[in-house]
């Protein structure tokens, strides 16, 4: 049994090498992105439900973007706080802001996809740029940088949405590391030619891509997935590209309690179960190999079985994974989380296992 465990461990390390060097290296070792600014008309779309505090702070930052031709579509999804009233004031204040009011619909009650569909149909521009109500752009050039990646063929652009740094918070480092690793995954697979997801905090696509797949109709009953499930369905090798210049980033306020973050991650993981078979498989292989990389050497080292080789493989794996993620984190301005890499990785591996087991027995709650 120890020999079988040993050879299985070698296989796990080989799988990790493949992901970190071959797959993730596609993004990590690529050159800095050069922009080719364009002047295509853009509709920025923001959907909000009970976000009065956030929209008060962040909508003016969108309205003040340095871009020649853009409108902002503010969607109020039947808010019960003061969000609608704040939106109405913004509509009076900024000539390029238009408001879409969503009332509760019995068939689509509380479904963000229904609200987004109304906003997309109301947009006058052909190119759509999405962010969330609790997000803000890193610079006034956010629209410019994201729109610069559109070409005649590339009609879907995947961006990066990070989280604000909170000093002396280990949970914050975990959240930002996990967000960075997720971005490295979907950026890398997009560069390989197999895009599988994007995030609603920062993504763009041409309106025709929405109607080509009949919008969200195929997964309308799934409360989440207005971003990743849509990209999983609509994107392909030819039509998708990425934007990773720091000027194109957006940022959100992170969760400050482990319970809230755990609940958020449960929603994300549950949505991934509806991805295409290949995408579900490659994600499962990666996370299972991570778990076995932690568990198998414990067994081997307890019995001192081939311990020199085992320790060498552990050191080798940490070396190349640390280097690869180090380059990637530098591109995404998250380099400080790498100092805690081994500890954060172990915490994430067992958190994800906990999430998987919890989701088996209860369904997570979606959209407000």
Tab-separated table of C-alpha atoms in Angstrom:
chain	number	residue	atom	x	y	z
A	1	UNK	CA	0.000	0.000	0.000
A	2	UNK	CA	2.853	2.398	0.736
A	3	UNK	CA	4.286	1.835	-2.739
A	4	UNK	CA	0.879	2.552	-4.289
A	5	UNK	CA	0.581	5.695	-2.159
A	6	UNK	CA	4.075	6.757	-3.215
A	7	UNK	CA	3.367	6.379	-6.949
A	8	UNK	CA	0.020	8.104	-6.520
A	9	UNK	CA	1.857	10.996	-4.873
A	10	UNK	CA	4.225	11.220	-7.849
A	11	UNK	CA	1.194	11.366	-10.154
A	12	UNK	CA	-0.336	14.141	-8.035
A	13	UNK	CA	2.877	16.184	-8.240
A	14	UNK	CA	2.938	15.654	-12.032
A	15	UNK	CA	-0.642	16.966	-12.261
A	16	UNK	CA	0.320	19.985	-10.171
A	17	UNK	CA	3.316	20.627	-12.440
A	18	UNK	CA	1.012	20.535	-15.450
A	19	UNK	CA	-1.387	23.081	-13.956
A	20	UNK	CA	1.127	25.508	-12.471
A	21	UNK	CA	3.716	25.464	-15.252
A	22	UNK	CA	1.755	24.623	-18.407
A	23	UNK	CA	-1.730	26.039	-17.705
A	24	UNK	CA	-1.212	28.869	-15.208
A	25	UNK	CA	2.111	29.737	-16.807
A	26	UNK	CA	0.186	30.890	-19.874
A	27	UNK	CA	-0.913	33.923	-17.904
A	28	UNK	CA	1.830	34.182	-15.279
A	29	UNK	CA	4.713	34.397	-17.745
A	30	UNK	CA	3.041	36.481	-20.411
A	31	UNK	CA	4.281	39.998	-21.072
A	32	UNK	CA	2.647	43.125	-19.694
A	33	UNK	CA	-0.457	44.021	-21.657
A	34	UNK	CA	-0.331	46.841	-24.171
A	35	UNK	CA	-3.504	48.784	-24.834
A	36	UNK	CA	-4.796	50.016	-28.134
A	37	UNK	CA	-7.420	52.605	-27.073
A	38	UNK	CA	-10.620	52.699	-29.077
A	39	UNK	CA	-13.633	54.988	-29.115
A	40	UNK	CA	-16.386	52.435	-29.411
A	41	UNK	CA	-19.650	53.392	-27.650
A	42	UNK	CA	-20.017	51.604	-24.299
A	43	UNK	CA	-22.967	50.951	-21.997
A	44	UNK	CA	-21.864	50.408	-18.404
A	45	UNK	CA	-24.439	48.249	-16.627
A	46	UNK	CA	-24.879	48.139	-12.844
A	47	UNK	CA	-27.583	46.086	-11.148
A	48	UNK	CA	-28.362	46.895	-7.519
A	49	UNK	CA	-30.686	45.541	-4.865
A	50	UNK	CA	-30.631	47.296	-1.490
A	51	UNK	CA	-27.220	48.876	-2.068
A	52	UNK	CA	-27.912	52.478	-1.044
A	53	UNK	CA	-24.632	52.966	0.825
A	54	UNK	CA	-22.455	51.485	-1.913
A	55	UNK	CA	-24.092	53.202	-4.877
A	56	UNK	CA	-23.798	56.564	-3.119
A	57	UNK	CA	-20.025	56.101	-2.982
A	58	UNK	CA	-19.298	54.328	-6.253
A	59	UNK	CA	-21.678	55.495	-8.986
A	60	UNK	CA	-20.003	58.961	-9.160
A	61	UNK	CA	-16.688	57.180	-9.833
A	62	UNK	CA	-18.281	55.486	-12.832
A	63	UNK	CA	-19.840	58.723	-14.061
A	64	UNK	CA	-16.439	60.448	-13.957
A	65	UNK	CA	-14.684	57.952	-16.219
A	66	UNK	CA	-12.401	59.468	-18.866
A	67	UNK	CA	-14.080	58.102	-21.984
A	68	UNK	CA	-15.679	59.963	-24.911
A	69	UNK	CA	-18.853	57.923	-25.495
A	70	UNK	CA	-20.505	55.953	-22.710
A	71	UNK	CA	-23.775	55.685	-20.851
A	72	UNK	CA	-24.517	54.141	-17.473
A	73	UNK	CA	-27.549	51.900	-17.082
A	74	UNK	CA	-28.554	51.748	-13.418
A	75	UNK	CA	-30.898	48.861	-12.654
A	76	UNK	CA	-32.855	48.966	-9.429
A	77	UNK	CA	-34.024	45.430	-8.724
A	78	UNK	CA	-37.041	46.193	-6.532
A	79	UNK	CA	-34.961	47.583	-3.665
A	80	UNK	CA	-36.633	48.140	-0.312
A	81	UNK	CA	-34.110	50.684	0.958
A	82	UNK	CA	-33.245	54.053	-0.600
A	83	UNK	CA	-31.398	52.707	-3.653
A	84	UNK	CA	-34.097	53.732	-6.138
A	85	UNK	CA	-34.287	57.290	-4.800
A	86	UNK	CA	-30.492	57.639	-4.995
A	87	UNK	CA	-30.531	56.368	-8.564
A	88	UNK	CA	-33.208	58.897	-9.478
A	89	UNK	CA	-31.017	61.699	-8.123
A	90	UNK	CA	-28.046	60.443	-10.134
A	91	UNK	CA	-30.214	60.329	-13.261
A	92	UNK	CA	-30.993	64.025	-12.773
A	93	UNK	CA	-27.370	64.891	-12.022
A	94	UNK	CA	-25.616	63.047	-14.874
A	95	UNK	CA	-26.932	63.290	-18.459
A	96	UNK	CA	-25.426	59.917	-19.453
A	97	UNK	CA	-27.160	57.955	-16.684
A	98	UNK	CA	-30.400	56.114	-17.415
A	99	UNK	CA	-32.503	54.247	-14.891
A	100	UNK	CA	-34.252	50.893	-15.258
A	101	UNK	CA	-36.804	50.135	-12.548
A	102	UNK	CA	-37.590	46.471	-11.958
A	103	UNK	CA	-40.730	45.512	-10.097
A	104	UNK	CA	-41.193	42.103	-8.525
A	105	UNK	CA	-42.306	39.543	-11.088
A	106	UNK	CA	-43.957	36.373	-9.784
A	107	UNK	CA	-42.153	34.185	-12.315
A	108	UNK	CA	-38.733	35.781	-11.746
A	109	UNK	CA	-38.960	37.086	-8.191
A	110	UNK	CA	-35.562	38.007	-6.776
A	111	UNK	CA	-33.768	36.828	-9.910
A	112	UNK	CA	-30.852	39.090	-10.840
A	113	UNK	CA	-30.780	37.629	-14.351
A	114	UNK	CA	-34.251	38.959	-15.060
A	115	UNK	CA	-33.210	42.434	-13.896
A	116	UNK	CA	-30.012	42.321	-15.961
A	117	UNK	CA	-31.948	41.227	-19.038
A	118	UNK	CA	-34.124	44.339	-18.786
A	119	UNK	CA	-31.029	46.503	-18.401
A	120	UNK	CA	-29.279	44.924	-21.378
A	121	UNK	CA	-32.336	45.454	-23.565
A	122	UNK	CA	-32.495	49.100	-22.440
A	123	UNK	CA	-28.834	49.749	-23.320
A	124	UNK	CA	-28.416	51.914	-26.426
A	125	UNK	CA	-24.786	50.967	-27.088
A	126	UNK	CA	-23.666	47.737	-28.732
A	127	UNK	CA	-20.813	47.078	-26.322
A	128	UNK	CA	-21.698	46.327	-22.696
A	129	UNK	CA	-19.417	46.654	-19.660
A	130	UNK	CA	-20.549	45.143	-16.356
A	131	UNK	CA	-19.697	45.769	-12.738
A	132	UNK	CA	-21.476	45.331	-9.415
A	133	UNK	CA	-23.026	47.950	-7.175
A	134	UNK	CA	-20.410	47.347	-4.482
A	135	UNK	CA	-17.469	47.799	-6.889
A	136	UNK	CA	-15.421	50.757	-8.028
A	137	UNK	CA	-12.890	51.105	-10.881
A	138	UNK	CA	-9.212	51.405	-9.982
A	139	UNK	CA	-8.725	54.405	-12.295
A	140	UNK	CA	-10.604	56.824	-14.549
A	141	UNK	CA	-9.308	54.747	-17.481
A	142	UNK	CA	-11.250	51.609	-16.605
A	143	UNK	CA	-13.644	51.868	-19.563
A	144	UNK	CA	-10.791	52.805	-21.884
A	145	UNK	CA	-8.693	49.800	-20.842
A	146	UNK	CA	-11.504	47.250	-20.977
A	147	UNK	CA	-12.864	48.487	-24.315
A	148	UNK	CA	-9.338	48.517	-25.780
A	149	UNK	CA	-9.357	44.708	-25.851
A	150	UNK	CA	-12.333	44.467	-28.213
A	151	UNK	CA	-11.564	43.593	-31.838
A	152	UNK	CA	-13.640	42.449	-34.792
A	153	UNK	CA	-13.380	38.864	-33.513
A	154	UNK	CA	-12.890	39.341	-29.776
A	155	UNK	CA	-16.341	40.301	-28.532
A	156	UNK	CA	-16.029	39.073	-24.936
A	157	UNK	CA	-13.507	40.601	-22.516
A	158	UNK	CA	-12.761	39.080	-19.105
A	159	UNK	CA	-11.396	41.455	-16.472
A	160	UNK	CA	-10.086	41.271	-12.925
A	161	UNK	CA	-12.131	42.228	-9.893
A	162	UNK	CA	-10.049	42.342	-6.728
A	163	UNK	CA	-10.807	43.134	-3.119
A	164	UNK	CA	-9.659	46.033	-0.963
A	165	UNK	CA	-6.698	45.296	1.315
A	166	UNK	CA	-7.419	45.311	5.038
A	167	UNK	CA	-4.215	45.640	7.109
A	168	UNK	CA	-3.468	42.944	9.687
A	169	UNK	CA	-6.352	40.740	8.539
A	170	UNK	CA	-5.463	37.132	7.738
A	171	UNK	CA	-8.986	36.493	6.410
A	172	UNK	CA	-8.466	39.353	3.970
A	173	UNK	CA	-5.292	37.701	2.706
A	174	UNK	CA	-7.166	34.418	2.231
A	175	UNK	CA	-9.947	36.164	0.287
A	176	UNK	CA	-7.535	38.061	-1.934
A	177	UNK	CA	-5.375	34.980	-2.566
A	178	UNK	CA	-8.412	32.903	-3.525
A	179	UNK	CA	-9.646	35.692	-5.812
A	180	UNK	CA	-6.213	35.984	-7.413
A	181	UNK	CA	-5.930	32.210	-7.929
A	182	UNK	CA	-9.406	32.076	-9.513
A	183	UNK	CA	-8.425	34.877	-11.901
A	184	UNK	CA	-5.184	33.101	-12.808
A	185	UNK	CA	-7.243	30.037	-13.670
A	186	UNK	CA	-9.819	31.689	-15.912
A	187	UNK	CA	-7.255	34.039	-17.507
A	188	UNK	CA	-4.931	31.118	-18.249
A	189	UNK	CA	-7.594	28.906	-19.778
A	190	UNK	CA	-8.806	31.858	-21.856
A	191	UNK	CA	-5.267	32.363	-23.202
A	192	UNK	CA	-5.030	28.648	-23.976
A	193	UNK	CA	-8.210	29.024	-25.996
A	194	UNK	CA	-10.717	27.444	-23.618
A	195	UNK	CA	-12.417	30.233	-21.629
A	196	UNK	CA	-14.831	28.897	-19.054
A	197	UNK	CA	-15.883	31.723	-16.692
A	198	UNK	CA	-15.759	35.423	-15.892
A	199	UNK	CA	-16.844	37.629	-12.996
A	200	UNK	CA	-19.710	40.112	-13.012
A	201	UNK	CA	-17.567	42.620	-11.118
A	202	UNK	CA	-15.582	43.253	-14.282
A	203	UNK	CA	-16.454	41.849	-17.676
A	204	UNK	CA	-17.623	43.107	-21.070
A	205	UNK	CA	-19.231	41.743	-24.180
A	206	UNK	CA	-20.966	42.816	-27.342
A	207	UNK	CA	-24.742	42.796	-27.068
A	208	UNK	CA	-25.061	40.305	-29.919
A	209	UNK	CA	-23.282	37.680	-27.792
A	210	UNK	CA	-26.114	37.930	-25.276
A	211	UNK	CA	-28.798	37.357	-27.892
A	212	UNK	CA	-26.806	34.634	-29.703
A	213	UNK	CA	-27.379	32.340	-26.708
A	214	UNK	CA	-30.863	33.693	-25.904
A	215	UNK	CA	-29.523	35.515	-22.882
A	216	UNK	CA	-29.830	33.678	-19.586
A	217	UNK	CA	-32.785	31.568	-20.661
A	218	UNK	CA	-30.967	28.209	-20.387
A	219	UNK	CA	-30.040	28.831	-16.747
A	220	UNK	CA	-32.645	31.396	-15.684
A	221	UNK	CA	-33.914	29.129	-12.898
A	222	UNK	CA	-30.428	28.992	-11.373
A	223	UNK	CA	-30.297	32.102	-9.204
A	224	UNK	CA	-26.551	32.710	-9.604
A	225	UNK	CA	-24.393	32.536	-12.728
A	226	UNK	CA	-25.304	35.739	-14.571
A	227	UNK	CA	-21.540	36.031	-15.108
A	228	UNK	CA	-19.776	32.654	-15.043
A	229	UNK	CA	-22.599	30.503	-16.453
A	230	UNK	CA	-23.157	33.016	-19.238
A	231	UNK	CA	-19.447	33.025	-20.151
A	232	UNK	CA	-19.335	29.237	-19.896
A	233	UNK	CA	-22.086	29.085	-22.497
A	234	UNK	CA	-21.233	32.006	-24.792
A	235	UNK	CA	-17.433	32.102	-24.896
A	236	UNK	CA	-15.165	30.160	-27.217
A	237	UNK	CA	-11.627	30.182	-28.591
A	238	UNK	CA	-12.339	32.849	-31.195
A	239	UNK	CA	-14.518	35.391	-29.389
A	240	UNK	CA	-12.914	35.778	-25.941
A	241	UNK	CA	-9.910	37.727	-24.658
A	242	UNK	CA	-8.691	39.099	-21.317
A	243	UNK	CA	-7.803	42.483	-19.833
A	244	UNK	CA	-5.201	42.525	-17.076
A	245	UNK	CA	-3.627	45.975	-17.084
A	246	UNK	CA	-3.838	47.483	-13.555
A	247	UNK	CA	-5.864	50.400	-14.927
A	248	UNK	CA	-8.635	47.964	-15.903
A	249	UNK	CA	-9.145	46.457	-12.433
A	250	UNK	CA	-12.171	46.946	-10.212
A	251	UNK	CA	-12.232	46.567	-6.439
A	252	UNK	CA	-14.874	45.566	-3.912
A	253	UNK	CA	-15.126	45.607	-0.152
A	254	UNK	CA	-14.413	42.060	1.089
A	255	UNK	CA	-16.282	40.101	3.701
A	256	UNK	CA	-14.945	40.694	7.200
A	257	UNK	CA	-16.163	37.511	8.883
A	258	UNK	CA	-15.320	33.938	7.960
A	259	UNK	CA	-19.016	32.990	8.129
A	260	UNK	CA	-20.045	35.599	5.529
A	261	UNK	CA	-17.173	34.666	3.228
A	262	UNK	CA	-17.958	30.945	3.615
A	263	UNK	CA	-21.583	31.611	2.616
A	264	UNK	CA	-20.427	33.617	-0.415
A	265	UNK	CA	-18.083	30.829	-1.539
A	266	UNK	CA	-20.862	28.254	-1.167
A	267	UNK	CA	-22.847	30.143	-3.808
A	268	UNK	CA	-19.873	30.276	-6.173
A	269	UNK	CA	-19.079	26.575	-5.814
A	270	UNK	CA	-22.694	25.527	-6.333
A	271	UNK	CA	-22.804	27.421	-9.634
A	272	UNK	CA	-19.680	25.677	-10.936
A	273	UNK	CA	-21.563	22.370	-10.899
A	274	UNK	CA	-23.479	23.618	-13.981
A	275	UNK	CA	-20.349	24.237	-16.086
A	276	UNK	CA	-19.630	22.209	-19.216
A	277	UNK	CA	-18.279	18.689	-18.492
A	278	UNK	CA	-14.686	19.515	-19.486
A	279	UNK	CA	-14.608	22.581	-17.264
A	280	UNK	CA	-16.056	20.736	-14.275
A	281	UNK	CA	-13.534	17.949	-14.810
A	282	UNK	CA	-10.435	20.140	-15.063
A	283	UNK	CA	-11.444	22.124	-11.971
A	284	UNK	CA	-12.113	18.922	-10.027
A	285	UNK	CA	-8.760	17.416	-11.053
A	286	UNK	CA	-6.926	20.530	-9.895
A	287	UNK	CA	-8.609	20.729	-6.492
A	288	UNK	CA	-8.399	16.961	-5.853
A	289	UNK	CA	-4.699	17.021	-6.714
A	290	UNK	CA	-4.242	19.886	-4.244
A	291	UNK	CA	-5.960	17.900	-1.488
A	292	UNK	CA	-3.959	14.741	-2.185
A	293	UNK	CA	-0.732	16.758	-2.306
A	294	UNK	CA	-1.368	17.607	1.361
A	295	UNK	CA	-2.685	14.220	2.537
A	296	UNK	CA	-0.490	11.645	0.763
A	297	UNK	CA	2.932	12.884	1.926
A	298	UNK	CA	1.680	12.854	5.529
A	299	UNK	CA	1.108	9.104	5.225
A	300	UNK	CA	4.451	8.524	3.507
A	301	UNK	CA	6.444	10.616	5.969
A	302	UNK	CA	4.825	9.003	9.010
A	303	UNK	CA	6.232	5.667	7.828
A	304	UNK	CA	9.448	7.256	6.455
A	305	UNK	CA	8.683	5.663	3.095
A	306	UNK	CA	11.017	7.108	0.431
A	307	UNK	CA	11.124	10.188	2.646
A	308	UNK	CA	14.039	11.861	0.859
A	309	UNK	CA	12.247	11.683	-2.497
A	310	UNK	CA	8.954	12.747	-0.903
A	311	UNK	CA	10.519	15.824	0.710
A	312	UNK	CA	12.303	16.666	-2.547
A	313	UNK	CA	9.030	16.479	-4.487
A	314	UNK	CA	7.297	18.657	-1.897
A	315	UNK	CA	10.068	21.263	-2.135
A	316	UNK	CA	10.063	21.106	-5.947
A	317	UNK	CA	6.311	21.581	-6.146
A	318	UNK	CA	6.321	24.529	-3.753
A	319	UNK	CA	9.205	26.127	-5.641
A	320	UNK	CA	7.567	26.176	-9.082
A	321	UNK	CA	4.072	26.956	-7.759
A	322	UNK	CA	5.440	29.847	-5.665
A	323	UNK	CA	7.345	31.250	-8.656
A	324	UNK	CA	4.393	30.914	-11.049
A	325	UNK	CA	1.883	32.477	-8.664
A	326	UNK	CA	4.459	35.096	-7.720
A	327	UNK	CA	4.606	36.351	-11.306
A	328	UNK	CA	0.827	36.164	-11.639
A	329	UNK	CA	0.171	37.960	-8.350
A	330	UNK	CA	2.547	40.743	-9.371
A	331	UNK	CA	0.490	41.303	-12.531
A	332	UNK	CA	-2.684	41.463	-10.443
A	333	UNK	CA	-1.150	43.691	-7.720
A	334	UNK	CA	-1.641	41.013	-5.052
A	335	UNK	CA	1.993	40.123	-4.422
A	336	UNK	CA	1.806	40.551	-0.639
A	337	UNK	CA	-0.451	37.492	-0.231
A	338	UNK	CA	2.316	35.245	-1.558
A	339	UNK	CA	4.321	35.611	1.648
A	340	UNK	CA	1.646	33.465	3.293
A	341	UNK	CA	1.198	31.098	0.346
A	342	UNK	CA	1.710	27.649	1.964
A	343	UNK	CA	-0.496	28.441	4.973
A	344	UNK	CA	-3.253	30.098	2.925
A	345	UNK	CA	-3.250	27.230	0.446
A	346	UNK	CA	-3.798	24.636	3.176
A	347	UNK	CA	-6.613	26.706	4.730
A	348	UNK	CA	-8.282	27.074	1.318
A	349	UNK	CA	-7.996	23.393	0.457
A	350	UNK	CA	-9.826	22.294	3.587
A	351	UNK	CA	-12.303	25.187	3.377
A	352	UNK	CA	-13.225	24.082	-0.141
A	353	UNK	CA	-13.644	20.508	1.086
A	354	UNK	CA	-15.937	21.793	3.837
A	355	UNK	CA	-17.932	23.829	1.299
A	356	UNK	CA	-18.329	20.803	-0.977
A	357	UNK	CA	-19.613	18.630	1.873
A	358	UNK	CA	-21.904	21.371	3.225
A	359	UNK	CA	-23.464	21.978	-0.215
A	360	UNK	CA	-24.350	18.305	-0.473
A	361	UNK	CA	-26.706	18.579	2.478
A	362	UNK	CA	-28.086	22.114	2.060
A	363	UNK	CA	-28.553	24.608	-0.750
A	364	UNK	CA	-26.871	28.030	-0.509
A	365	UNK	CA	-28.963	31.209	-0.670
A	366	UNK	CA	-28.574	33.445	-3.757
A	367	UNK	CA	-29.230	37.120	-4.714
A	368	UNK	CA	-30.794	39.308	-2.090
